[in-house]
Structures are given as structure tokens and as C-alpha cells.
Coordinates of C-alpha atoms in Angstrom, one line a residue:
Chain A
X1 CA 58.0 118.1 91.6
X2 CA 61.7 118.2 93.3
X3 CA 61.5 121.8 92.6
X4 CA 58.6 121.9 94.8
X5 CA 59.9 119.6 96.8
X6 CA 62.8 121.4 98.2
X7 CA 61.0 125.0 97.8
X8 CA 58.4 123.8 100.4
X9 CA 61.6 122.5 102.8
X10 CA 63.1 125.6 102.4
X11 CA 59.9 127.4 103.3
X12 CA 59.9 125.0 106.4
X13 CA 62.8 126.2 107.4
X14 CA 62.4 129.5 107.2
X15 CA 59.1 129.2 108.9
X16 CA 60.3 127.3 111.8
X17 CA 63.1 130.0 111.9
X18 CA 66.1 127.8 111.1
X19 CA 69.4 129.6 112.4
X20 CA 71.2 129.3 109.1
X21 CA 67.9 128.7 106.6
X22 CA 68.4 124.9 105.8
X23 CA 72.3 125.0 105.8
X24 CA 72.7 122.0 107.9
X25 CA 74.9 121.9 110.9
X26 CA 76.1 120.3 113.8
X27 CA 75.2 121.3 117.6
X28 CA 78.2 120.0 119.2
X29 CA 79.2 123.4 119.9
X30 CA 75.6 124.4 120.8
X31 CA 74.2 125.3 124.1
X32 CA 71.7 127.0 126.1
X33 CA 71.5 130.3 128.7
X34 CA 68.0 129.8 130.5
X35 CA 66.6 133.5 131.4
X36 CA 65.2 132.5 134.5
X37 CA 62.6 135.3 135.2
X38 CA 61.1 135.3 131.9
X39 CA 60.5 131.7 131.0
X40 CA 62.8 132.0 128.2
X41 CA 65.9 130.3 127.0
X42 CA 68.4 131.8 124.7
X43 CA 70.3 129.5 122.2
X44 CA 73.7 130.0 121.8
X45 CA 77.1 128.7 119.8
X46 CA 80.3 128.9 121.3
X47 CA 82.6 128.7 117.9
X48 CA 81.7 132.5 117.1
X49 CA 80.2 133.3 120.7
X50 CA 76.9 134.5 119.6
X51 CA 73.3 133.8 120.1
X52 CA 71.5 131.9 117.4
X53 CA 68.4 132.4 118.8
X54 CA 65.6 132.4 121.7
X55 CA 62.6 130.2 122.9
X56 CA 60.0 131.6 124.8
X57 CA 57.3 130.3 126.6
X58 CA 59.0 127.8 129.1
X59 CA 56.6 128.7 132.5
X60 CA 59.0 129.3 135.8
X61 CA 62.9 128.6 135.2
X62 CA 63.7 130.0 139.0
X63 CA 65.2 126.8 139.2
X64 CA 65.7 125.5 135.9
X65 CA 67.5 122.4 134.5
X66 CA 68.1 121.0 131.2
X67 CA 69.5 117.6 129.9
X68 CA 69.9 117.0 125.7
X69 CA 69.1 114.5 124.0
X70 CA 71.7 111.6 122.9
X71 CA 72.0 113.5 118.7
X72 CA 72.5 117.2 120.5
X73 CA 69.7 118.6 118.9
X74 CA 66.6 118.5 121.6
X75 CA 67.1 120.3 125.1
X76 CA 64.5 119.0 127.8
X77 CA 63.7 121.9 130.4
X78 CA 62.9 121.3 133.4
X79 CA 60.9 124.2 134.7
X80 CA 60.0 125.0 139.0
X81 CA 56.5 124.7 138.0
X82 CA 56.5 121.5 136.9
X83 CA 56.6 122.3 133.3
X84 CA 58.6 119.3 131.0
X85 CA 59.5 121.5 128.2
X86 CA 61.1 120.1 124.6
X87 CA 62.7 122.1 122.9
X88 CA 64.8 122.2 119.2
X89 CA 67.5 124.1 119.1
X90 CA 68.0 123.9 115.3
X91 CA 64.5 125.6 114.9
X92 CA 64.5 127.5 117.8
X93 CA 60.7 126.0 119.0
X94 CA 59.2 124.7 121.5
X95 CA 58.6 121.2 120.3
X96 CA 56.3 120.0 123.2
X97 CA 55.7 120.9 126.8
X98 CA 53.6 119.2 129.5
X99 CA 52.8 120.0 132.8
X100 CA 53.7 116.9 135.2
X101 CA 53.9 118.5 138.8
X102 CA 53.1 121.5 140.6
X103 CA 56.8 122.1 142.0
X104 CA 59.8 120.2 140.0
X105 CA 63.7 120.5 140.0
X106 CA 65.1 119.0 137.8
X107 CA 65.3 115.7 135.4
X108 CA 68.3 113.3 134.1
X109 CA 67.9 111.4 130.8
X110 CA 68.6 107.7 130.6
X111 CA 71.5 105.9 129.3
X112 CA 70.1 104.9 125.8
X113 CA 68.4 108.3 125.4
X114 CA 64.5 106.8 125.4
X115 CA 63.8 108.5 128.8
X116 CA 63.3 111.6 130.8
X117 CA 63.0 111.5 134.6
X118 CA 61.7 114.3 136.3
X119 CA 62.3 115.5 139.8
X120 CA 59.6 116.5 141.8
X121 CA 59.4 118.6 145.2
X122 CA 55.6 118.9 145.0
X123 CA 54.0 116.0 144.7
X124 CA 57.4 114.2 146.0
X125 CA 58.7 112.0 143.1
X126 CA 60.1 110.8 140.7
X127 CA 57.6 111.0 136.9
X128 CA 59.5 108.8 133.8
X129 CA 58.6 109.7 130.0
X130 CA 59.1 108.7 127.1
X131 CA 61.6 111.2 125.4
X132 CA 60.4 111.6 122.3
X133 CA 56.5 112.3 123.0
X134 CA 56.8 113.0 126.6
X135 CA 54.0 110.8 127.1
X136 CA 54.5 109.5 131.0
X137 CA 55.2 106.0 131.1
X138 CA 56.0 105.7 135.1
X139 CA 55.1 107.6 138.2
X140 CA 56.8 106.5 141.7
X141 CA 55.9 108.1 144.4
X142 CA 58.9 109.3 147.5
X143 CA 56.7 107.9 150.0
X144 CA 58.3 107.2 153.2
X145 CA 57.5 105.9 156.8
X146 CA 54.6 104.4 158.3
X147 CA 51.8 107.6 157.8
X148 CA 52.6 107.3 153.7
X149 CA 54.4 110.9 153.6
X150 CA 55.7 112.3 150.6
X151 CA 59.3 113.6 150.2
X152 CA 61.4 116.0 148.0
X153 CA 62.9 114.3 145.8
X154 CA 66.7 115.7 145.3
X155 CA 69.7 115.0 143.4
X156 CA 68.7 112.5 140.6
X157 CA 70.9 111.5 138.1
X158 CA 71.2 108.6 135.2
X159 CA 73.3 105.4 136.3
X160 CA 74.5 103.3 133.5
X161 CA 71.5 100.0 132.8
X162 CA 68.9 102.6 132.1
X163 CA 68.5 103.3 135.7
X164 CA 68.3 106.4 137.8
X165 CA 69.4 107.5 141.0
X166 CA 67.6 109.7 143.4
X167 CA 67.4 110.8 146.9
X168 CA 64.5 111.6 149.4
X169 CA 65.5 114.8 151.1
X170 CA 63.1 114.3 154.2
X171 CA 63.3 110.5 154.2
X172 CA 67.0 110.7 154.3
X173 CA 67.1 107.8 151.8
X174 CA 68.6 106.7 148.7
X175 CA 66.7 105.0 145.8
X176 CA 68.1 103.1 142.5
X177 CA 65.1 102.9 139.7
X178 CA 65.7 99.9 137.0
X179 CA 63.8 100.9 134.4
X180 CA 64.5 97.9 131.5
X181 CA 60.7 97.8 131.6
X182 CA 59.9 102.0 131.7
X183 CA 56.4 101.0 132.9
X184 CA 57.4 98.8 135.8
X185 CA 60.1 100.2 137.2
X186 CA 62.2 98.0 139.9
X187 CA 62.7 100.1 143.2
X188 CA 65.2 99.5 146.1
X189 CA 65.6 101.5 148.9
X190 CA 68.7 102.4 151.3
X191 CA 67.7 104.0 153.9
X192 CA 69.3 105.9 156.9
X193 CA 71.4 107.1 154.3
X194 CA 71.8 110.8 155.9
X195 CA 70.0 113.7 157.6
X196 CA 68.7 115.9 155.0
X197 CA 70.3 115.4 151.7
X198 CA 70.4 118.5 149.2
X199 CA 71.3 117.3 146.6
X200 CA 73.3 114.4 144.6
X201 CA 76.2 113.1 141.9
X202 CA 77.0 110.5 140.1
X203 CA 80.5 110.5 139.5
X204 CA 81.5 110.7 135.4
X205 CA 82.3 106.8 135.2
X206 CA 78.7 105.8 136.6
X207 CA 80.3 103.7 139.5
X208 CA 79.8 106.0 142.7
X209 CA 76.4 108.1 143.7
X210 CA 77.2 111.3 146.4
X211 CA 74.0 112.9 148.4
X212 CA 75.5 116.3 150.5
X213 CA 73.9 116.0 153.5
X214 CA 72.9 119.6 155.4
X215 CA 71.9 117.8 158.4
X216 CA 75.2 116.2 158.9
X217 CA 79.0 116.9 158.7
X218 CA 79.4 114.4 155.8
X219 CA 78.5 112.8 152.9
X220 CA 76.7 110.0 151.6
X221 CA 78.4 107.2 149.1
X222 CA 76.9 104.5 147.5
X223 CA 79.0 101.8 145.3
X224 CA 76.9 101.3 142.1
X225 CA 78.9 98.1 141.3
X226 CA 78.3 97.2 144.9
X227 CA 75.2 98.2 146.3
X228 CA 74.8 95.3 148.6
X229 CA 77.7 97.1 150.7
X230 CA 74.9 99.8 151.3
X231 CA 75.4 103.6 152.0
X232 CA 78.4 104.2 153.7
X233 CA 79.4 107.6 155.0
X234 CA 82.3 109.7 154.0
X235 CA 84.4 112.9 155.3
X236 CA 82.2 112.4 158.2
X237 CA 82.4 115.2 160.7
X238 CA 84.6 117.0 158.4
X239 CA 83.2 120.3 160.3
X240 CA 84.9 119.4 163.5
X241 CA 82.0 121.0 165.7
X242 CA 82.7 124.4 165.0
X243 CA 79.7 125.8 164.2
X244 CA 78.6 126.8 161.0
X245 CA 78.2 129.6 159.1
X246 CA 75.0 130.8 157.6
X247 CA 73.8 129.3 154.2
X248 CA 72.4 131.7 151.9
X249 CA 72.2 129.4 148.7
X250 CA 72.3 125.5 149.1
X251 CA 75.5 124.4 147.2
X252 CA 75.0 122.4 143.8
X253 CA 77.0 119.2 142.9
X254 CA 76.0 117.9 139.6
X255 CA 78.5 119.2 137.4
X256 CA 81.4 117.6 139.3
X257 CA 84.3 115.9 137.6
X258 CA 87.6 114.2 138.6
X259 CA 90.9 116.3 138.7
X260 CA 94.2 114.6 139.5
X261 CA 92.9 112.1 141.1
X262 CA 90.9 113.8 143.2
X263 CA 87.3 115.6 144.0
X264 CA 86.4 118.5 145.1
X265 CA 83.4 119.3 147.1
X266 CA 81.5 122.3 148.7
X267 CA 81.9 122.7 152.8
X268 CA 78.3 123.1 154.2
X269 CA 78.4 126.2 156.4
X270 CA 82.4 126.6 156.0
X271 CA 84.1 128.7 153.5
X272 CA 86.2 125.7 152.0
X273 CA 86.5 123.6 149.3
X274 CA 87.0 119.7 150.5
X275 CA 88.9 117.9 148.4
X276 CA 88.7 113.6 148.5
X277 CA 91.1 111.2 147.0
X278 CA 88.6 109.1 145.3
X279 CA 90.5 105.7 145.6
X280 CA 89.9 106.3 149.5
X281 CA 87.1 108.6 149.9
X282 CA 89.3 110.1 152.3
X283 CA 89.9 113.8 153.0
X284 CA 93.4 115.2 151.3
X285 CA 92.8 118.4 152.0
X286 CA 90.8 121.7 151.7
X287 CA 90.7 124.7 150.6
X288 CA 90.2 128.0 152.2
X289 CA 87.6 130.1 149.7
X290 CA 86.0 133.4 149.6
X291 CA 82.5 132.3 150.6
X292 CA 79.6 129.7 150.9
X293 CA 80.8 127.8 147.9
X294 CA 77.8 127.1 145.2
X295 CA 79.5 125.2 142.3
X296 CA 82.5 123.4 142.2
X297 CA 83.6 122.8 138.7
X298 CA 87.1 121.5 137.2
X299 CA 88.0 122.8 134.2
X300 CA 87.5 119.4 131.6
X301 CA 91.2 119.0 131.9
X302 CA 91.3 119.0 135.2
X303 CA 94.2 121.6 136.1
X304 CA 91.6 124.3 137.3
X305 CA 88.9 123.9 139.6
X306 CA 86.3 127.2 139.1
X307 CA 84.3 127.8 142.5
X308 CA 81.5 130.8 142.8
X309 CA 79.8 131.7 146.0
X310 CA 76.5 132.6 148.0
X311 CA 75.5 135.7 149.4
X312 CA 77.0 138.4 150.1
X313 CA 79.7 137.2 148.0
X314 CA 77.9 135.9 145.0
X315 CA 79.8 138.4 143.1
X316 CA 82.5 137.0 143.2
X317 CA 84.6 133.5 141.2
X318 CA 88.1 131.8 142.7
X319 CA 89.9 129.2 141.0
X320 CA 92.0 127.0 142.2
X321 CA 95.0 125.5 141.0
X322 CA 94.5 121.7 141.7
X323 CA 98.5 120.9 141.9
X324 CA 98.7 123.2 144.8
X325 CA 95.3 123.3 146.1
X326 CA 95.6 127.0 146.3
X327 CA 93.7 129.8 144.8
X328 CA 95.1 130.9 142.1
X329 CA 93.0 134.0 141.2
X330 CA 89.5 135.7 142.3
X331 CA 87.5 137.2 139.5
X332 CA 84.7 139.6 140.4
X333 CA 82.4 139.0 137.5
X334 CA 79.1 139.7 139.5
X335 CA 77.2 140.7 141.2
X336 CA 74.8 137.6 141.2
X337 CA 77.1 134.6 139.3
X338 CA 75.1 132.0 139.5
X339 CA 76.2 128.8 137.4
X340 CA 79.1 128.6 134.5
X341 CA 79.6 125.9 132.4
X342 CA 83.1 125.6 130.3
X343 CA 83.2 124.8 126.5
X344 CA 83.8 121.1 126.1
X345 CA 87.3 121.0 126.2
X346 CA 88.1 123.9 128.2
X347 CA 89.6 126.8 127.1
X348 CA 86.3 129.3 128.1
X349 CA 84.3 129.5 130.7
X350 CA 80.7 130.7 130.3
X351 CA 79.7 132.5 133.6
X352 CA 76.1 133.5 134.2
X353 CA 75.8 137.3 136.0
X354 CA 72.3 137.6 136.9
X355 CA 72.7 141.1 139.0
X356 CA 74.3 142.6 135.4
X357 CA 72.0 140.8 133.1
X358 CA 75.2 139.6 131.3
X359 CA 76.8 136.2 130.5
X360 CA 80.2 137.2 130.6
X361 CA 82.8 134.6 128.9
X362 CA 86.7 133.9 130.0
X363 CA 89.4 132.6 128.9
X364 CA 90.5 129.9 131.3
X365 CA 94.5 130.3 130.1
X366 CA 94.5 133.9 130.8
X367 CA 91.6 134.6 133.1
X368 CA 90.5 137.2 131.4
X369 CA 87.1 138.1 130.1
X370 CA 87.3 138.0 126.5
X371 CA 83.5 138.5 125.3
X372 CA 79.9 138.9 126.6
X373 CA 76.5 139.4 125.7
X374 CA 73.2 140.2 127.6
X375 CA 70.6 138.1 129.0
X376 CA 68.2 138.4 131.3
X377 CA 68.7 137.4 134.8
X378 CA 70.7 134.3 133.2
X379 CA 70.7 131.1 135.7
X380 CA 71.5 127.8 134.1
X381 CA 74.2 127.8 131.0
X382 CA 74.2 124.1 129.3
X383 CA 75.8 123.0 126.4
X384 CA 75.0 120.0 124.4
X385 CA 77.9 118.2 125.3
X386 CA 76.3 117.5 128.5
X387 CA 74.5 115.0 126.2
X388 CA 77.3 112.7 125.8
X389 CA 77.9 112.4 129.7
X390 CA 76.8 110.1 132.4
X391 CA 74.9 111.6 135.2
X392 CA 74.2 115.2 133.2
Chain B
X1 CA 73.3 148.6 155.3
X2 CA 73.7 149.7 159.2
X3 CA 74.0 153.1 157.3
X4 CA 70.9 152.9 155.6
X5 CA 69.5 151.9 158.8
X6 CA 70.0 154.9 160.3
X7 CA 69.9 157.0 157.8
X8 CA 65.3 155.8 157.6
X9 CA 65.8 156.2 161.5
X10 CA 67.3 160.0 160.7
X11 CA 64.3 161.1 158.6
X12 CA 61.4 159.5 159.7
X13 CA 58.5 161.6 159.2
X14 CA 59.5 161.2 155.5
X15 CA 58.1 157.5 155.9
X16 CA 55.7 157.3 158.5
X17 CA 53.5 159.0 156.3
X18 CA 53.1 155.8 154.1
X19 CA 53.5 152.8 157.3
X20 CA 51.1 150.7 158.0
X21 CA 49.7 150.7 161.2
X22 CA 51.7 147.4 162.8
X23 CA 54.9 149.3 161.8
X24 CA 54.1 152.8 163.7
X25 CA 57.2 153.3 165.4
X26 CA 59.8 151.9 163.1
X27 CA 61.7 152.9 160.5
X28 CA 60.7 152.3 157.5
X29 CA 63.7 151.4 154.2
X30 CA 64.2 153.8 151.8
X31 CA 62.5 153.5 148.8
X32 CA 66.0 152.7 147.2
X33 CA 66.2 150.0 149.7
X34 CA 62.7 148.3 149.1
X35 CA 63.8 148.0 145.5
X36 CA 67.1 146.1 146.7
X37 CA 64.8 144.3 149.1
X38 CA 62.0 143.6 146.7
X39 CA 64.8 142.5 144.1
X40 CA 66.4 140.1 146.8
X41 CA 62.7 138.4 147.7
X42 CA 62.1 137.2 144.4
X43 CA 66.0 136.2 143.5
X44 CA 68.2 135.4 146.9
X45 CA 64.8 133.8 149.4
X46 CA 63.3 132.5 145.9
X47 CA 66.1 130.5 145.4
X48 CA 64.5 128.3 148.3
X49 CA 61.4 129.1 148.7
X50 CA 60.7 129.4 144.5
X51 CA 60.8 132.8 142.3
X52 CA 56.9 133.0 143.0
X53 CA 57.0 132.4 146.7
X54 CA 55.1 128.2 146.1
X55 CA 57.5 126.7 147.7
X56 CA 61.0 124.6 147.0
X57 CA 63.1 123.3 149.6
X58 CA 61.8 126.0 152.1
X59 CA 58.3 126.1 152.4
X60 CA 55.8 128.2 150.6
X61 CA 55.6 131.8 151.3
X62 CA 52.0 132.9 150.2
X63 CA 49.7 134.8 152.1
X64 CA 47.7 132.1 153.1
X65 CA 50.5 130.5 154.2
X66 CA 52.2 133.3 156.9
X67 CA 48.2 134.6 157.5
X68 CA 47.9 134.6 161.2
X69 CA 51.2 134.3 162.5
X70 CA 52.6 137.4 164.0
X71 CA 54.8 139.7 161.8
X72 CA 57.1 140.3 164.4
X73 CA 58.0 136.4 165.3
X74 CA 58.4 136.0 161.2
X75 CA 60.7 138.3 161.3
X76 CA 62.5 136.5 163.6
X77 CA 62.8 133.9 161.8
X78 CA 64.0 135.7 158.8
X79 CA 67.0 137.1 161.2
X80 CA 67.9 134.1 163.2
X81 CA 67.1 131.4 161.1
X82 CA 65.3 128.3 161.7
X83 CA 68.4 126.1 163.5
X84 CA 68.2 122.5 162.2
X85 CA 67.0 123.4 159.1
X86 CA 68.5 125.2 155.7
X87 CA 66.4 128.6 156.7
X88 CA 69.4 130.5 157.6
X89 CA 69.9 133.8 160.1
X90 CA 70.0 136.7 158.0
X91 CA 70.8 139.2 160.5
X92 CA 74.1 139.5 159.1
X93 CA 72.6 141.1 156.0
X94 CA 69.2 142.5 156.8
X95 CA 68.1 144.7 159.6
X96 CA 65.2 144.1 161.9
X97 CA 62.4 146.6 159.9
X98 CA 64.1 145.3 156.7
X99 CA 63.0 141.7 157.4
X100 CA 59.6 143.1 159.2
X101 CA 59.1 145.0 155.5
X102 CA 59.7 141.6 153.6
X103 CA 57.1 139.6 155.7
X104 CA 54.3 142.6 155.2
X105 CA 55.2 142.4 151.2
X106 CA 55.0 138.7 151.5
X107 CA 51.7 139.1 153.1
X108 CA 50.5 141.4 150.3
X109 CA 51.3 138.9 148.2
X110 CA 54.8 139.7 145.6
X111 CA 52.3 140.5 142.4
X112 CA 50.5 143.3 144.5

């Protein structure tokens, strides 16, 4: 009877395609490279570099996002067409996936792990489900103004309370979901809070929530511990008047972190990188760069801070030294970097090179590339420790 | 890309053979170059406008969408932008019958 026990769970496992047939292990150093044009993601390990494994059948990842769940082992995808993909990257399957919305970007998972939030561009919204059957428990509408329009929803992310953060890109307005009860969720609004937000952060300890604004020399700050104090606006008219340089990609700000004290931000339509002491909000300096910056990303320690660019000079990677706000070196992994994401504590960077097909890997103490491996057209590189981290 | 520019210009009859009618008159891009610019539909303007052309924070581009609006003021827009909004001049990196190719393949619709 155990005999048969354990042959049918081995069977199991080799069914579902187990990377290491039954031998269990942990995913802390686990991760995903989403393929973007093939609706595919690749899993991957970053102890030995190598790809465990591949899931297929994710819809349209052109813009694709992923959150994990709170153990590591479930990646949510978050596909353009709407598509809420789960999938396990222990058995390398597609758990569950429903279609929620005919447009989406992206999704944050709450706090205690027992949500997903979806971000939607078409219908404009916000969709709540439950994270382990994706069964949708809340829809709320970005309705704005007096006709009952719908807006993009942009840069949502998870606030500490089990509540999320969003921001309505035509409405220019800010809104804070409580959802203690998933399936009455408790809305309040800030509006006026910018022309055209792009996107949004929430800082790593939860307190502050940042919308760029593309309509606006500035950006949008709102005091979690004190939202009574409203939206106020920060940097503002950091572009001086001179005008601005063509946008080929809109810059990306989840991802952020603190370094020395400090923030560092992409310049809308100015080839610098702002940097904010966040006890003031108030500019410290900037940093000439090689192009439209994209990401801004400090190395977990915060002594580095990794940049990569838009058109025509998405080929190209700077990073800066944060102690003397200077670039230190430019890399030209590309062309076509479009997202990295660094191992948990640091010492490699994974760098996504959609034009070569290749995620090319660095070491962040000597800058050079010390592995890679192919992919196609790789966009999004995620690693479960996102999991553990407020407002990824 | 100036270069390549002139270089269509240089050997034209090569590619008037295969124009459409609303493009008699111009050069056309090499094939090479409809490659790149086929390539940098779907990647670079489907970064905004989605991989498959239905929209994200630029609008959809599917033939129903551009049908009746004049080629030559779409490609306009695709080289000065839309000012006010994230649509951004790309006359910096595309040529006039570049962008005029990219709003006839749009038209065609990017899976014909």
C-alpha cells in the first residue's frame, strides 16, 4: 500500500514534469524570463544559472507582469490580453488561467497573499481574485467625471492593510482600495493628482505611493500614513521649460528601491536620472545618462544604481555609482535591453536582450558578463524574491 | 538610415514595380529595411500601442481603426508626434516613406 503510495507520487511527478523528479526543493533562488512574443515563460534558477524549465500557453506577454505568491512557488502572469495566468514553477504547468479583460497591464498581490489585483487598460479598472482559484471576488470600475468615462488604470501596487494603490491615467487621479472585506471593497479618491500619470511605486517600506506624471514636470506623492494631507507634488518643474525630448518607451518605476538615503528616478523627455532625498522629497541632484532612461534599479545594496534606455539607445546599460552620482560604466549588452532584475542580494544582474534573443547575466562587482542563455524576445525577468516585498 | 533613404531613391524602378498606387512617386524601403521596419511595428510602437496593434496606452492601430483617414496625415503623425500626448515625433529615426510604409502595413493589417 505505501509502496503504491509513493510509486503513484513519483509517477505524479514525473508526469507533471517535476524539475528534479520529486527531490524537493526550495524556490528562493527561482525566477522567471517571460518570452514575450510567444506567450511563453521560461523557468529559471540562479544558483547554477540554468533553465529548469518552460510554460507555454500564456496568450499576449507584450507587456507582461508577474507577482509570486507569499511560499515562492506560484507565479501570477499578467498577460496584455487580459489573460490571469497561474502558474507552478515546481511542475512547470499552467495551474489556471482566466480571461478577465480585453487589454490588462499588470497586477500586485496583497499583503497576506489571499489576493490578486489586476490592472486593466480596457475595460478601465481595477478586477480583485481570489489567489488561489482566481475566482473574481471584486470588480471596480476607473470611472471618472460627470459622462461615467472609463480610465487606464496605471501603476498599481499592494499597500500594507491588504489594500492597493492605483492610478487613473486619464482622470489624473489617485485611488487607495481597502479590501478587509475582498467583496466590498472601500474606495477613496484623490483627485487632481497630476496630468497624465504613467505609471506608479510604492516605496519598499509601504509608507509613500509615486505616479510619474507625462503631462507634467513632476511627480505625484501621496503619504500612506497620512492621506488626509492629500497628493502633494514633488520635483515639480524639474524640466525647467526646456523642451523635451522625444519619448520612445514610457519609463517604468516599480522596481525602485532606496540607496543611501536617496531615490532615483527617470527624467520624462531628459536624458537624466533625478535623484530625491527622501526625508525631503527634494531634488539632490541628477544625473546626466545616455538616453530616455526606462528602468532605474539600485543594486539591493544600494551602491549601484543600473539604468537602461529607450530608442535608439536601447542597446545600451549605465550604472551609476551612487556616492558620486556619476556613471561609473556603460555596458552595450543590446540591442533591445528591456528589463533586468538582480539576484536577491546582488552580486548578478540578469539583463533581458530582446534584439539578440539572449538573457545575458553580469557580475555587478566586475561588470562583466559572466554567463547567458537564449530566449526568445525575453521582456520581463522576475525572481521569487519579489514575493517577499511590498509593492512587487 | 538617411543612407538607406537614398539609396531606394537611387534605384527606383527596382521598387515601383511592387508600390501601391497611393505611393507612385516615392521611394519605397528596401526589402532589408521593411524587415527592420516590420520588426520595429510589432516591438518598439507595440510597446504602446500593444504587440498586436489593440491598443495600450496609445490607441489601437487596426484597420478599422486608421480606415479613412488619409495615409499621408498618419504619417505625419508618426513623424511629428502628437504634442500633449506620449505619441512621440519619430522623424529623428524614420523617414517620410518609411513611416508612409508602416501606416499602409498597418492598414493591411500586421498578420497579412
Amino acid at each position: 500500500m505505501i509502496a503504491k503510495l509513493l510509486y503513484s507520487g513519483l509517477l505524479a511527478s514525473l508526469i507533471a514534469g517535476t524539475a528534479f523528479a520529486g527531490e524537493p526543493r526550495g524556490t528562493n533562488d527561482m525566477g522567471i524570463v517571460v518570452e514575450r512574443a510567444i506567450g511563453k515563460v521560461l523557468v529559471v534558477e540562479t544558483t547554477r544559472r540554468t533553465v529548469l524549465g518552460e510554460v507555454e500557453g500564456l496568450g499576449d506577454l507584450s507587456h507582461a507582469a508577474a507577482v509570486f505568491s507569499r511560499d515562492g512557488r506560484y507565479a501570477y502572469v499578467f498577460g496584455r490580453d487580459g489573460g490571469l495566468s497561474k502558474v507552478d514553477i515546481l511542475t512547470n504547468t499552467l495551474v489556471k488561467r482566466v480571461m478577465q479583460a480585453g487589454n490588462s497591464i499588470g497586477g500586485s498581490i496583497s499583503q497576506d497573499g489571499t489576493l490578486i489585483a489586476v490592472q486593466n487598460y480596457e475595460p478601465g479598472g481595477v478586477k480583485i481574485f481570489d489567489a488561489v482559484t482566481l475566482d473574481q471576488l471584486a470588480d471596480i470600475p476607473a470611472t471618472y467625471g460627470e459622462g461615467g468615462a472609463r480610465s487606464k488604470v496605471v501603476g498599481l501596487a499592494d499597500a500594507p492593510g491588504k489594500r492597493f494603490v492605483w492610478t487613473l491615467y486619464e482622470a489624473g487621479e489617485i485611488w487607495v482600495a481597502d479590501l478587509a472585506d475582498p467583496k466590498n471593497p472601500q474606495v477613496r479618491k484623490f483627485k487632481n493628482a497630476g496630468r497624465q500619470p504613467y505609471d506608479g511605486l510604492i516605496t519598499p517600506d509601504g509608507r509613500w505611493y509615486i505616479a510619474g506624471l507625462f503631462g507634467e514636470d513632476g511627480l505625484a506623492l501621496l503619504d500612506m500614513w497620512n492621506p488626509d494631507k492629500g497628493v502633494q507634488r514633488i520635483l515639480d518643474g524639474y524640466g525647467k521649460g526646456d523642451p523635451a525630448l522625444p519619448v520612445f518607451k514610457m519609463p517604468h518605476l516599480r522596481g525602485w528601491g532606496f540607496a543611501d538615503g536617496k531615490m532615483f528616478l527617470p527624467a520624462i523627455g531628459r536624458h537624466e536620472v533625478l535623484v530625491v532625498d527622501v526625508r525631503t522629497w527634494k531634488e539632490v541632484g541628477r544625473v546626466p545618462v545616455k538616453g530616455q532612461p526606462v528602468f532605474v534599479m539600485p543594486r539591493p545594496d544600494g551602491r549601484q544604481v543600473w539604468v537602461n534606455f529607450a530608442l535608439p539607445d536601447n542597446g545600451f546599460m549605465q550604472v551609476i555609482d551612487v556616492p558620486s552620482l556619476s556613471v561609473q560604466k556603460t555596458l552595450e549588452p543590446g540591442p533591445g535591453v528591456l528589463h533586468f532584475e538582480f539576484t536577491p542580494r546582488g552580486e548578478t544582474v540578469w539583463v533581458s536582450v530582446r534584439d539578440k534573443d539572449a538573457v545575458k547575466i553580469y557580475d555587478t562587482g566586475t561588470l562583466d558578463e559572466v554567463s547567458q542563455f537564449k530566449a526568445d524576445k525575453p521582456s520581463g525577468i522576475l525572481f521569487t524574491a519579489r514575493a517577499n516585498k511590498i509593492g512587487l | 538610415m538617411r543612407n538607406l533613404f537614398l539609396l531606394a531613391a537611387a534605384v527606383p524602378i527596382l521598387f515601383y514595380g511592387v508600390a501601391a498606387p497611393a505611393w507612385a512617386g516615392d521611394p519605397i524601403p528596401s526589402p532589408a529595411r521593411q524587415s527592420e521596419l516590420d520588426y520595429m511595428l510589432r516591438q518598439d510602437c507595440g510597446s504602446c500601442h500593444g504587440m498586436t496593434f489593440k491598443g495600450g496606452l496609445g490607441s489601437p492601430l487596426l484597420p478599422e481603426q486608421l480606415e479613412g483617414k488619409s495615409e499621408d496625415a498618419l504619417a505625419d503623425v508618426v513623424l511629428d508626434g502628437i504634442p500633449g500626448t506620449p505619441m512621440p515625433p519619430w522623424r529623428s529615426l524614420l523617414t517620410q516613406p518609411e513611416a508612409r510604409w508602416m501606416i499602409a502595413r498597418l492598414r493591411r493589417g500586421l498578420d497579412q
